[in-house]
Amino acid sequence: MKAVALCAHLDKALVFRRRLAAEPGVELRLVVCSRRWPRQLLRIGAGRLLLVLRLWRRGTLAFARRGLDDRRTLRRLRAFDADVGLHATDVIYRSDTLAAFRLGILNAHIGLLPRYRGRSVMEWSLLQGDPAGVTVFFMDEGIDTGPRIVARREVDLSRFRSVEAAKGHLFSLDVEMYAEALARLREPGFSPSPNGPDGRRHYVMSRLFSGVASRILGCDASPERLD
Amino acid sequence: MDSSAPTRARLLKRALEDRLAEVRGRHAALAGTPAGLSGPGGSAGPSPSGSAVPSDDAEETLRQVMVRLWPRARSGGGREDWLALFDGLMRLGAAALTDDRRFLDAWNNAFEAFAAADCPVALRADAARFLEAYAALLRAHLARLAGRA
């Protein structure tokens, strides 16, 4: 299976490489999509710079200074003839970009779909007393509305004492979850589960409710702090 | 109800009580009198309707409020932007009484943006109405939580 990690940062691209390059049955390419990639390159350090140059020469790593929906970038993406894109940028994809991959682009969303779409979903899960977790699904042009869910994992956050730390942990699971999703896609007869219509779009949570979510997390970690 | 539900209800109740006090203070400052909004013995506000499901219209109004009106008002918006936000929120009044807290949170976000902004003199009467309606919503949610915490 040919996969392309679409990354906003070179550092992240190297995390993808470390975790997925040796994955059996996966041919991985890395694309760093940023106007600032030359600056990122300068900051990466001598040791990793050699690795980056090696990957670039082999054609495993490419840099895209223009947007992903730019005509020339799209032509390069299509030339990869990839099955799957792995989302690690901060952009919303247009249909042309999504269609540049045979199966589509996967997104590791830090909420459990179909229920928790949109923003601040980890905090909303805490506020509602629902499990938190990560869902990997094929994106469409909507906000977490892509209809095919490939992997979904509930994550216990009780050891975290702050929303930031808990959220950081969920974000850090993305490459691991992509590995799981790619393994599933390679299973014979695998069929994604539907991202049903029950979900609701969530929005940026207020400071008031974020504070409550944070205290709920703190209480989970140390019940004596309740009183 | 899961075992942590009473804890969540207690934390939420405490936060809403603090917010209600803050709203009363803002309202009093706006009116220039200490009278402000009714206290704990005052009107309980709209009746809670926790089991009701917000309509698709409310869902679309929420999207417009959170994606367009609120960002516009909070980033240096003028009188018209704030009025549009208040109008959008008033249309979410019934939905904000339900257990779907996304709708109440649109009001929370609007209040936080309002509290951080300089209120234009020409907006005072509308802002006072917004604060009164918000306080009524908070009281309604507090009345419901009183039985859970």
mmCIF file of C-alpha atoms in Angstrom:
data_model
loop_
_atom_site.group_PDB
_atom_site.id
_atom_site.type_symbol
_atom_site.label_atom_id
_atom_site.label_comp_id
_atom_site.label_asym_id
_atom_site.label_seq_id
_atom_site.Cartn_x
_atom_site.Cartn_y
_atom_site.Cartn_z
ATOM 1 C CA MET A 1 0.000 0.000 0.000
ATOM 2 C CA LYS A 2 1.382 3.386 -1.002
ATOM 3 C CA ALA A 3 0.892 6.074 1.639
ATOM 4 C CA VAL A 4 1.881 9.733 1.626
ATOM 5 C CA ALA A 5 2.195 11.626 4.917
ATOM 6 C CA LEU A 6 1.165 15.244 4.340
ATOM 7 C CA CYS A 7 2.966 17.210 7.034
ATOM 8 C CA ALA A 8 3.144 20.875 8.018
ATOM 9 C CA HIS A 9 6.452 20.283 9.805
ATOM 10 C CA LEU A 10 9.593 18.437 8.857
ATOM 11 C CA ASP A 11 9.910 17.131 12.421
ATOM 12 C CA LYS A 12 6.520 15.458 12.097
ATOM 13 C CA ALA A 13 7.490 13.940 8.756
ATOM 14 C CA LEU A 14 10.452 12.292 10.456
ATOM 15 C CA VAL A 15 8.162 10.890 13.165
ATOM 16 C CA PHE A 16 6.059 9.291 10.415
ATOM 17 C CA ARG A 17 9.188 7.845 8.862
ATOM 18 C CA ARG A 18 10.437 6.424 12.184
ATOM 19 C CA ARG A 19 7.132 4.669 12.898
ATOM 20 C CA LEU A 20 5.920 3.648 9.455
ATOM 21 C CA ALA A 21 8.979 3.156 7.218
ATOM 22 C CA ALA A 22 9.506 -0.406 8.422
ATOM 23 C CA GLU A 23 5.803 -1.283 8.438
ATOM 24 C CA PRO A 24 5.381 -4.389 6.268
ATOM 25 C CA GLY A 25 3.374 -3.766 3.133
ATOM 26 C CA VAL A 26 3.580 0.035 3.382
ATOM 27 C CA GLU A 27 5.517 2.160 0.925
ATOM 28 C CA LEU A 28 5.782 5.547 2.610
ATOM 29 C CA ARG A 29 6.490 8.951 1.110
ATOM 30 C CA LEU A 30 6.695 12.197 3.028
ATOM 31 C CA VAL A 31 5.555 15.592 1.788
ATOM 32 C CA VAL A 32 6.312 18.691 3.847
ATOM 33 C CA CYS A 33 3.786 21.348 2.850
ATOM 34 C CA SER A 34 4.977 24.684 4.174
ATOM 35 C CA ARG A 35 6.211 27.996 2.886
ATOM 36 C CA ARG A 36 8.751 27.838 5.681
ATOM 37 C CA TRP A 37 10.350 24.515 4.878
ATOM 38 C CA PRO A 38 13.793 26.067 4.198
ATOM 39 C CA ARG A 39 13.723 27.553 7.713
ATOM 40 C CA GLN A 40 12.623 24.214 9.162
ATOM 41 C CA LEU A 41 15.526 22.577 7.351
ATOM 42 C CA LEU A 42 18.015 24.998 8.883
ATOM 43 C CA ARG A 43 16.760 24.259 12.382
ATOM 44 C CA ILE A 44 16.770 20.506 12.159
ATOM 45 C CA GLY A 45 20.357 19.872 13.240
ATOM 46 C CA ALA A 46 23.338 18.382 11.431
ATOM 47 C CA GLY A 47 22.610 14.723 12.197
ATOM 48 C CA ARG A 48 19.070 14.761 10.917
ATOM 49 C CA LEU A 49 19.973 17.033 8.016
ATOM 50 C CA LEU A 50 21.979 14.187 6.480
ATOM 51 C CA LEU A 51 18.989 11.880 6.867
ATOM 52 C CA VAL A 52 16.703 14.470 5.278
ATOM 53 C CA LEU A 53 19.069 14.884 2.309
ATOM 54 C CA ARG A 54 19.228 11.106 1.869
ATOM 55 C CA LEU A 55 15.437 10.794 1.914
ATOM 56 C CA TRP A 56 15.091 13.701 -0.505
ATOM 57 C CA ARG A 57 17.614 12.199 -2.963
ATOM 58 C CA ARG A 58 15.782 8.872 -2.871
ATOM 59 C CA GLY A 59 12.516 10.632 -3.629
ATOM 60 C CA THR A 60 11.010 9.532 -0.305
ATOM 61 C CA LEU A 61 10.752 13.121 0.914
ATOM 62 C CA ALA A 62 9.429 16.091 -1.038
ATOM 63 C CA PHE A 63 8.793 19.723 -0.165
ATOM 64 C CA ALA A 64 5.801 21.742 -1.322
ATOM 65 C CA ARG A 65 5.991 25.476 -0.872
ATOM 66 C CA ARG A 66 2.670 26.159 -2.552
ATOM 67 C CA GLY A 67 -0.700 25.046 -1.176
ATOM 68 C CA LEU A 68 -1.794 21.449 -1.572
ATOM 69 C CA ASP A 69 -4.561 22.519 -3.929
ATOM 70 C CA ASP A 70 -2.113 24.333 -6.186
ATOM 71 C CA ARG A 71 -2.101 22.923 -9.717
ATOM 72 C CA ARG A 72 1.597 22.006 -9.669
ATOM 73 C CA THR A 73 1.479 20.449 -6.212
ATOM 74 C CA LEU A 74 -1.535 18.390 -7.245
ATOM 75 C CA ARG A 75 0.330 17.141 -10.287
ATOM 76 C CA ARG A 76 3.168 15.956 -8.054
ATOM 77 C CA LEU A 77 0.771 14.287 -5.619
ATOM 78 C CA ARG A 78 -1.005 12.454 -8.431
ATOM 79 C CA ALA A 79 2.345 11.274 -9.784
ATOM 80 C CA PHE A 80 2.898 9.376 -6.530
ATOM 81 C CA ASP A 81 -0.048 7.163 -7.506
ATOM 82 C CA ALA A 82 -0.698 6.697 -3.788
ATOM 83 C CA ASP A 83 -3.517 4.773 -2.159
ATOM 84 C CA VAL A 84 -3.797 6.873 0.976
ATOM 85 C CA GLY A 85 -2.839 10.307 2.276
ATOM 86 C CA LEU A 86 -2.151 10.791 5.993
ATOM 87 C CA HIS A 87 -3.198 14.192 7.290
ATOM 88 C CA ALA A 88 -0.744 16.128 9.455
ATOM 89 C CA THR A 89 -1.216 19.652 8.139
ATOM 90 C CA ASP A 90 -3.419 22.493 9.324
ATOM 91 C CA VAL A 91 -5.493 22.931 6.189
ATOM 92 C CA ILE A 92 -8.910 21.804 4.980
ATOM 93 C CA TYR A 93 -8.596 19.851 1.749
ATOM 94 C CA ARG A 94 -10.479 20.564 -1.444
ATOM 95 C CA SER A 95 -12.008 17.778 -3.480
ATOM 96 C CA ASP A 96 -9.144 17.797 -6.020
ATOM 97 C CA THR A 97 -6.629 17.125 -3.276
ATOM 98 C CA LEU A 98 -8.761 14.395 -1.704
ATOM 99 C CA ALA A 99 -9.158 12.789 -5.118
ATOM 100 C CA ALA A 100 -5.395 12.678 -5.684
ATOM 101 C CA PHE A 101 -5.326 9.528 -3.532
ATOM 102 C CA ARG A 102 -6.976 6.289 -4.635
ATOM 103 C CA LEU A 103 -8.778 5.696 -1.317
ATOM 104 C CA GLY A 104 -8.622 9.228 0.081
ATOM 105 C CA ILE A 105 -6.913 11.091 2.916
ATOM 106 C CA LEU A 106 -7.057 9.755 6.467
ATOM 107 C CA ASN A 107 -7.471 12.071 9.451
ATOM 108 C CA ALA A 108 -6.687 11.154 13.073
ATOM 109 C CA HIS A 109 -9.351 13.125 14.940
ATOM 110 C CA ILE A 110 -8.987 13.542 18.706
ATOM 111 C CA GLY A 111 -12.612 12.699 19.418
ATOM 112 C CA LEU A 112 -14.800 9.643 19.123
ATOM 113 C CA LEU A 113 -16.850 9.793 15.958
ATOM 114 C CA PRO A 114 -19.613 9.839 14.987
ATOM 115 C CA ARG A 115 -20.745 11.686 18.102
ATOM 116 C CA TYR A 116 -17.970 14.224 18.623
ATOM 117 C CA ARG A 117 -17.279 16.258 15.486
ATOM 118 C CA GLY A 118 -15.567 19.637 15.328
ATOM 119 C CA ARG A 119 -13.556 21.590 17.898
ATOM 120 C CA SER A 120 -12.732 21.120 21.595
ATOM 121 C CA VAL A 121 -14.153 17.602 21.363
ATOM 122 C CA MET A 122 -11.965 16.146 24.111
ATOM 123 C CA GLU A 123 -13.222 18.820 26.513
ATOM 124 C CA TRP A 124 -16.821 18.239 25.399
ATOM 125 C CA SER A 125 -16.431 14.494 26.070
ATOM 126 C CA LEU A 126 -15.163 15.250 29.574
ATOM 127 C CA LEU A 127 -18.007 17.680 30.251
ATOM 128 C CA GLN A 128 -20.592 15.151 29.095
ATOM 129 C CA GLY A 129 -18.997 12.237 30.977
ATOM 130 C CA ASP A 130 -18.330 10.325 27.760
ATOM 131 C CA PRO A 131 -15.177 8.412 26.838
ATOM 132 C CA ALA A 132 -12.465 10.320 25.002
ATOM 133 C CA GLY A 133 -10.346 8.909 22.220
ATOM 134 C CA VAL A 134 -9.086 9.059 18.668
ATOM 135 C CA THR A 135 -10.889 8.180 15.432
ATOM 136 C CA VAL A 136 -9.206 7.678 12.056
ATOM 137 C CA PHE A 137 -11.522 8.296 9.130
ATOM 138 C CA PHE A 138 -11.407 9.227 5.461
ATOM 139 C CA MET A 139 -11.952 12.950 5.124
ATOM 140 C CA ASP A 140 -14.418 14.723 2.910
ATOM 141 C CA GLU A 141 -14.830 18.473 2.477
ATOM 142 C CA GLY A 142 -17.004 18.814 5.596
ATOM 143 C CA ILE A 143 -16.019 19.115 9.252
ATOM 144 C CA ASP A 144 -15.351 15.511 10.374
ATOM 145 C CA THR A 145 -18.187 14.256 8.192
ATOM 146 C CA GLY A 146 -16.206 11.792 6.056
ATOM 147 C CA PRO A 147 -18.412 8.714 5.922
ATOM 148 C CA ARG A 148 -15.817 5.909 6.416
ATOM 149 C CA ILE A 149 -14.281 5.223 9.845
ATOM 150 C CA VAL A 150 -11.199 2.979 9.678
ATOM 151 C CA ALA A 151 -10.010 2.867 13.308
ATOM 152 C CA ARG A 152 -11.352 4.099 16.626
ATOM 153 C CA ARG A 153 -9.787 3.841 20.060
ATOM 154 C CA GLU A 154 -11.041 4.953 23.456
ATOM 155 C CA VAL A 155 -8.230 6.463 25.544
ATOM 156 C CA ASP A 156 -8.145 6.629 29.333
ATOM 157 C CA LEU A 157 -7.209 10.184 30.356
ATOM 158 C CA SER A 158 -7.514 9.723 34.117
ATOM 159 C CA ARG A 159 -3.749 10.032 34.710
ATOM 160 C CA PHE A 160 -3.630 13.535 33.220
ATOM 161 C CA ARG A 161 -4.122 16.591 35.409
ATOM 162 C CA SER A 162 -4.565 19.229 32.750
ATOM 163 C CA VAL A 163 -6.544 19.548 29.559
ATOM 164 C CA GLU A 164 -3.374 20.567 27.700
ATOM 165 C CA ALA A 165 -1.490 17.442 28.783
ATOM 166 C CA ALA A 166 -4.432 15.166 27.958
ATOM 167 C CA LYS A 167 -4.904 16.783 24.577
ATOM 168 C CA GLY A 168 -1.184 16.564 23.840
ATOM 169 C CA HIS A 169 -1.350 12.845 24.575
ATOM 170 C CA LEU A 170 -4.265 12.325 22.179
ATOM 171 C CA PHE A 171 -2.483 14.296 19.450
ATOM 172 C CA SER A 172 0.670 12.243 20.001
ATOM 173 C CA LEU A 173 -1.223 9.059 19.160
ATOM 174 C CA ASP A 174 -1.857 10.102 15.559
ATOM 175 C CA VAL A 175 0.991 8.217 13.866
ATOM 176 C CA GLU A 176 0.278 5.105 15.937
ATOM 177 C CA MET A 177 -3.372 5.305 14.940
ATOM 178 C CA TYR A 178 -2.444 5.771 11.282
ATOM 179 C CA ALA A 179 -0.319 2.615 11.537
ATOM 180 C CA GLU A 180 -3.353 0.773 12.922
ATOM 181 C CA ALA A 181 -5.581 2.162 10.176
ATOM 182 C CA LEU A 182 -3.130 1.152 7.417
ATOM 183 C CA ALA A 183 -2.931 -2.359 8.899
ATOM 184 C CA ARG A 184 -6.722 -2.599 8.821
ATOM 185 C CA LEU A 185 -6.931 -1.353 5.264
ATOM 186 C CA ARG A 186 -4.534 -4.133 4.249
ATOM 187 C CA GLU A 187 -6.681 -6.822 5.890
ATOM 188 C CA PRO A 188 -8.553 -8.844 3.276
ATOM 189 C CA GLY A 189 -12.244 -8.084 3.369
ATOM 190 C CA PHE A 190 -11.899 -5.112 5.715
ATOM 191 C CA SER A 191 -14.821 -2.755 5.505
ATOM 192 C CA PRO A 192 -14.839 0.676 7.228
ATOM 193 C CA SER A 193 -17.634 1.418 9.659
ATOM 194 C CA PRO A 194 -20.040 4.231 8.857
ATOM 195 C CA ASN A 195 -19.645 7.696 10.357
ATOM 196 C CA GLY A 196 -23.341 7.830 11.183
ATOM 197 C CA PRO A 197 -25.688 10.780 11.174
ATOM 198 C CA ASP A 198 -26.004 10.964 14.988
ATOM 199 C CA GLY A 199 -22.971 13.178 15.395
ATOM 200 C CA ARG A 200 -23.143 16.850 16.225
ATOM 201 C CA ARG A 201 -20.652 19.506 15.305
ATOM 202 C CA HIS A 202 -18.957 21.015 18.331
ATOM 203 C CA TYR A 203 -17.388 24.458 18.505
ATOM 204 C CA VAL A 204 -14.630 26.152 20.458
ATOM 205 C CA MET A 205 -15.485 25.696 24.106
ATOM 206 C CA SER A 206 -15.867 28.768 26.322
ATOM 207 C CA ARG A 207 -13.421 29.507 29.116
ATOM 208 C CA LEU A 208 -16.239 28.746 31.562
ATOM 209 C CA PHE A 209 -16.843 25.195 30.340
ATOM 210 C CA SER A 210 -13.148 24.586 29.601
ATOM 211 C CA GLY A 211 -12.493 25.343 33.261
ATOM 212 C CA VAL A 212 -15.111 22.775 34.271
ATOM 213 C CA ALA A 213 -13.604 20.175 31.904
ATOM 214 C CA SER A 214 -10.190 20.845 33.392
ATOM 215 C CA ARG A 215 -11.499 20.400 36.935
ATOM 216 C CA ILE A 216 -13.274 17.180 35.949
ATOM 217 C CA LEU A 217 -9.938 15.875 34.713
ATOM 218 C CA GLY A 218 -8.248 16.995 37.942
ATOM 219 C CA CYS A 219 -10.925 15.243 39.982
ATOM 220 C CA ASP A 220 -10.431 12.042 38.015
ATOM 221 C CA ALA A 221 -6.732 12.215 38.802
ATOM 222 C CA SER A 222 -7.147 13.076 42.487
ATOM 223 C CA PRO A 223 -10.658 12.784 43.970
ATOM 224 C CA GLU A 224 -9.577 14.489 47.210
ATOM 225 C CA ARG A 225 -9.342 17.813 45.317
ATOM 226 C CA LEU A 226 -13.111 17.907 45.004
ATOM 227 C CA ASP A 227 -13.853 19.684 48.260
ATOM 228 C CA MET B 1 -26.130 8.040 35.060
ATOM 229 C CA ASP B 2 -22.454 7.155 35.548
ATOM 230 C CA SER B 3 -20.766 7.377 38.955
ATOM 231 C CA SER B 4 -18.964 10.642 38.164
ATOM 232 C CA ALA B 5 -22.171 12.416 37.154
ATOM 233 C CA PRO B 6 -22.785 14.015 40.599
ATOM 234 C CA THR B 7 -19.212 15.329 40.595
ATOM 235 C CA ARG B 8 -19.613 16.836 37.142
ATOM 236 C CA ALA B 9 -22.951 18.362 38.127
ATOM 237 C CA ARG B 10 -21.399 19.895 41.252
ATOM 238 C CA LEU B 11 -18.476 21.386 39.320
ATOM 239 C CA LEU B 12 -20.789 22.715 36.641
ATOM 240 C CA LYS B 13 -23.153 24.207 39.202
ATOM 241 C CA ARG B 14 -20.286 26.003 40.922
ATOM 242 C CA ALA B 15 -19.056 27.429 37.603
ATOM 243 C CA LEU B 16 -22.533 28.607 36.585
ATOM 244 C CA GLU B 17 -23.085 30.254 39.973
ATOM 245 C CA ASP B 18 -19.811 32.156 39.605
ATOM 246 C CA ARG B 19 -20.742 33.180 36.089
ATOM 247 C CA LEU B 20 -24.203 34.359 37.198
ATOM 248 C CA ALA B 21 -22.588 36.588 39.818
ATOM 249 C CA GLU B 22 -20.282 37.987 37.135
ATOM 250 C CA VAL B 23 -23.217 38.653 34.802
ATOM 251 C CA ARG B 24 -25.087 40.464 37.579
ATOM 252 C CA GLY B 25 -22.040 42.637 38.209
ATOM 253 C CA ARG B 26 -21.733 43.504 34.532
ATOM 254 C CA HIS B 27 -25.417 44.306 34.309
ATOM 255 C CA ALA B 28 -25.288 46.557 37.341
ATOM 256 C CA ALA B 29 -22.251 48.366 35.939
ATOM 257 C CA LEU B 30 -24.023 48.837 32.639
ATOM 258 C CA ALA B 31 -27.150 50.190 34.291
ATOM 259 C CA GLY B 32 -25.087 52.365 36.604
ATOM 260 C CA THR B 33 -27.074 51.147 39.588
ATOM 261 C CA PRO B 34 -26.552 48.371 42.104
ATOM 262 C CA ALA B 35 -30.030 46.982 41.347
ATOM 263 C CA GLY B 36 -28.940 44.878 38.387
ATOM 264 C CA LEU B 37 -30.578 41.527 37.802
ATOM 265 C CA SER B 38 -32.740 39.684 40.263
ATOM 266 C CA GLY B 39 -30.845 37.786 42.935
ATOM 267 C CA PRO B 40 -31.296 34.239 44.141
ATOM 268 C CA GLY B 41 -34.798 35.064 45.292
ATOM 269 C CA GLY B 42 -35.769 36.584 41.949
ATOM 270 C CA SER B 43 -37.322 35.107 38.879
ATOM 271 C CA ALA B 44 -36.160 31.627 38.031
ATOM 272 C CA GLY B 45 -36.096 32.553 34.356
ATOM 273 C CA PRO B 46 -37.319 30.280 31.575
ATOM 274 C CA SER B 47 -38.461 26.800 32.499
ATOM 275 C CA PRO B 48 -35.875 24.082 31.960
ATOM 276 C CA SER B 49 -36.620 21.807 29.024
ATOM 277 C CA GLY B 50 -33.744 19.354 29.257
ATOM 278 C CA SER B 51 -35.230 16.503 27.260
ATOM 279 C CA ALA B 52 -36.213 18.617 24.254
ATOM 280 C CA VAL B 53 -34.067 18.147 21.160
ATOM 281 C CA PRO B 54 -32.914 21.307 19.387
ATOM 282 C CA SER B 55 -34.234 21.618 15.851
ATOM 283 C CA ASP B 56 -32.200 21.543 12.640
ATOM 284 C CA ASP B 57 -32.846 25.291 12.395
ATOM 285 C CA ALA B 58 -31.220 25.772 15.782
ATOM 286 C CA GLU B 59 -28.261 23.691 14.590
ATOM 287 C CA GLU B 60 -27.799 25.980 11.593
ATOM 288 C CA THR B 61 -28.222 29.095 13.745
ATOM 289 C CA LEU B 62 -25.588 27.755 16.139
ATOM 290 C CA ARG B 63 -23.222 27.254 13.216
ATOM 291 C CA GLN B 64 -23.775 30.798 12.019
ATOM 292 C CA VAL B 65 -23.299 32.216 15.503
ATOM 293 C CA MET B 66 -20.084 30.317 16.202
ATOM 294 C CA VAL B 67 -18.528 30.465 12.742
ATOM 295 C CA ARG B 68 -19.518 33.980 11.634
ATOM 296 C CA LEU B 69 -21.190 36.247 14.187
ATOM 297 C CA TRP B 70 -19.158 35.548 17.324
ATOM 298 C CA PRO B 71 -15.710 35.751 15.632
ATOM 299 C CA ARG B 72 -16.735 38.988 13.915
ATOM 300 C CA ALA B 73 -18.006 40.633 17.114
ATOM 301 C CA ARG B 74 -15.046 39.579 19.269
ATOM 302 C CA SER B 75 -12.408 40.777 16.823
ATOM 303 C CA GLY B 76 -13.131 44.473 17.205
ATOM 304 C CA GLY B 77 -16.693 44.299 15.916
ATOM 305 C CA GLY B 78 -18.837 47.423 15.790
ATOM 306 C CA ARG B 79 -22.389 47.957 17.013
ATOM 307 C CA GLU B 80 -23.947 46.151 14.037
ATOM 308 C CA ASP B 81 -21.760 43.079 14.604
ATOM 309 C CA TRP B 82 -22.743 42.875 18.260
ATOM 310 C CA LEU B 83 -26.416 43.362 17.446
ATOM 311 C CA ALA B 84 -26.223 40.545 14.891
ATOM 312 C CA LEU B 85 -24.607 38.307 17.510
ATOM 313 C CA PHE B 86 -27.233 39.166 20.144
ATOM 314 C CA ASP B 87 -29.973 38.524 17.595
ATOM 315 C CA GLY B 88 -28.491 35.116 16.715
ATOM 316 C CA LEU B 89 -28.251 34.197 20.395
ATOM 317 C CA MET B 90 -31.861 35.209 21.073
ATOM 318 C CA ARG B 91 -32.897 32.804 18.302
ATOM 319 C CA LEU B 92 -31.006 30.100 20.234
ATOM 320 C CA GLY B 93 -32.829 30.859 23.484
ATOM 321 C CA ALA B 94 -35.040 27.763 23.487
ATOM 322 C CA ALA B 95 -32.225 25.446 22.405
ATOM 323 C CA ALA B 96 -29.978 26.887 25.117
ATOM 324 C CA LEU B 97 -32.435 25.632 27.731
ATOM 325 C CA THR B 98 -31.960 21.995 26.688
ATOM 326 C CA ASP B 99 -29.372 19.522 27.968
ATOM 327 C CA ASP B 100 -27.401 20.073 24.760
ATOM 328 C CA ARG B 101 -24.870 22.425 26.323
ATOM 329 C CA ARG B 102 -23.363 23.545 23.009
ATOM 330 C CA PHE B 103 -26.166 26.082 22.774
ATOM 331 C CA LEU B 104 -25.637 27.528 26.255
ATOM 332 C CA ASP B 105 -21.926 27.633 25.460
ATOM 333 C CA ALA B 106 -22.569 29.962 22.525
ATOM 334 C CA TRP B 107 -23.924 32.387 25.152
ATOM 335 C CA ASN B 108 -20.923 31.704 27.389
ATOM 336 C CA ASN B 109 -18.551 32.520 24.537
ATOM 337 C CA ALA B 110 -20.475 35.662 23.646
ATOM 338 C CA PHE B 111 -20.404 36.868 27.255
ATOM 339 C CA GLU B 112 -16.659 36.276 27.513
ATOM 340 C CA ALA B 113 -16.089 38.273 24.321
ATOM 341 C CA PHE B 114 -18.446 41.003 25.549
ATOM 342 C CA ALA B 115 -16.688 41.191 28.927
ATOM 343 C CA ALA B 116 -13.346 41.643 27.191
ATOM 344 C CA ALA B 117 -14.597 44.389 24.868
ATOM 345 C CA ASP B 118 -15.422 48.043 25.451
ATOM 346 C CA CYS B 119 -19.184 48.281 25.192
ATOM 347 C CA PRO B 120 -20.176 51.179 22.901
ATOM 348 C CA VAL B 121 -22.643 53.558 24.547
ATOM 349 C CA ALA B 122 -25.100 53.029 21.699
ATOM 350 C CA LEU B 123 -25.181 49.310 22.519
ATOM 351 C CA ARG B 124 -25.973 49.567 26.223
ATOM 352 C CA ALA B 125 -29.716 48.880 26.058
ATOM 353 C CA ASP B 126 -29.215 45.825 23.813
ATOM 354 C CA ALA B 127 -26.309 44.616 25.936
ATOM 355 C CA ALA B 128 -28.474 44.901 29.051
ATOM 356 C CA ARG B 129 -31.160 42.769 27.386
ATOM 357 C CA PHE B 130 -28.507 40.223 26.393
ATOM 358 C CA LEU B 131 -27.246 40.039 29.985
ATOM 359 C CA GLU B 132 -30.789 39.668 31.337
ATOM 360 C CA ALA B 133 -31.547 36.815 28.947
ATOM 361 C CA TYR B 134 -28.196 35.144 29.696
ATOM 362 C CA ALA B 135 -28.794 35.404 33.429
ATOM 363 C CA ALA B 136 -32.221 33.803 32.982
ATOM 364 C CA LEU B 137 -30.626 30.899 31.093
ATOM 365 C CA LEU B 138 -28.019 30.421 33.796
ATOM 366 C CA ARG B 139 -30.710 30.413 36.482
ATOM 367 C CA ALA B 140 -32.712 27.815 34.545
ATOM 368 C CA HIS B 141 -29.691 25.522 34.273
ATOM 369 C CA LEU B 142 -28.850 26.041 37.923
ATOM 370 C CA ALA B 143 -32.383 25.121 38.929
ATOM 371 C CA ARG B 144 -32.056 21.864 36.996
ATOM 372 C CA LEU B 145 -28.593 21.096 38.387
ATOM 373 C CA ALA B 146 -29.753 21.696 41.944
ATOM 374 C CA GLY B 147 -31.457 18.310 41.825
ATOM 375 C CA ARG B 148 -28.352 16.518 40.496
ATOM 376 C CA ALA B 149 -25.356 17.873 42.376
#
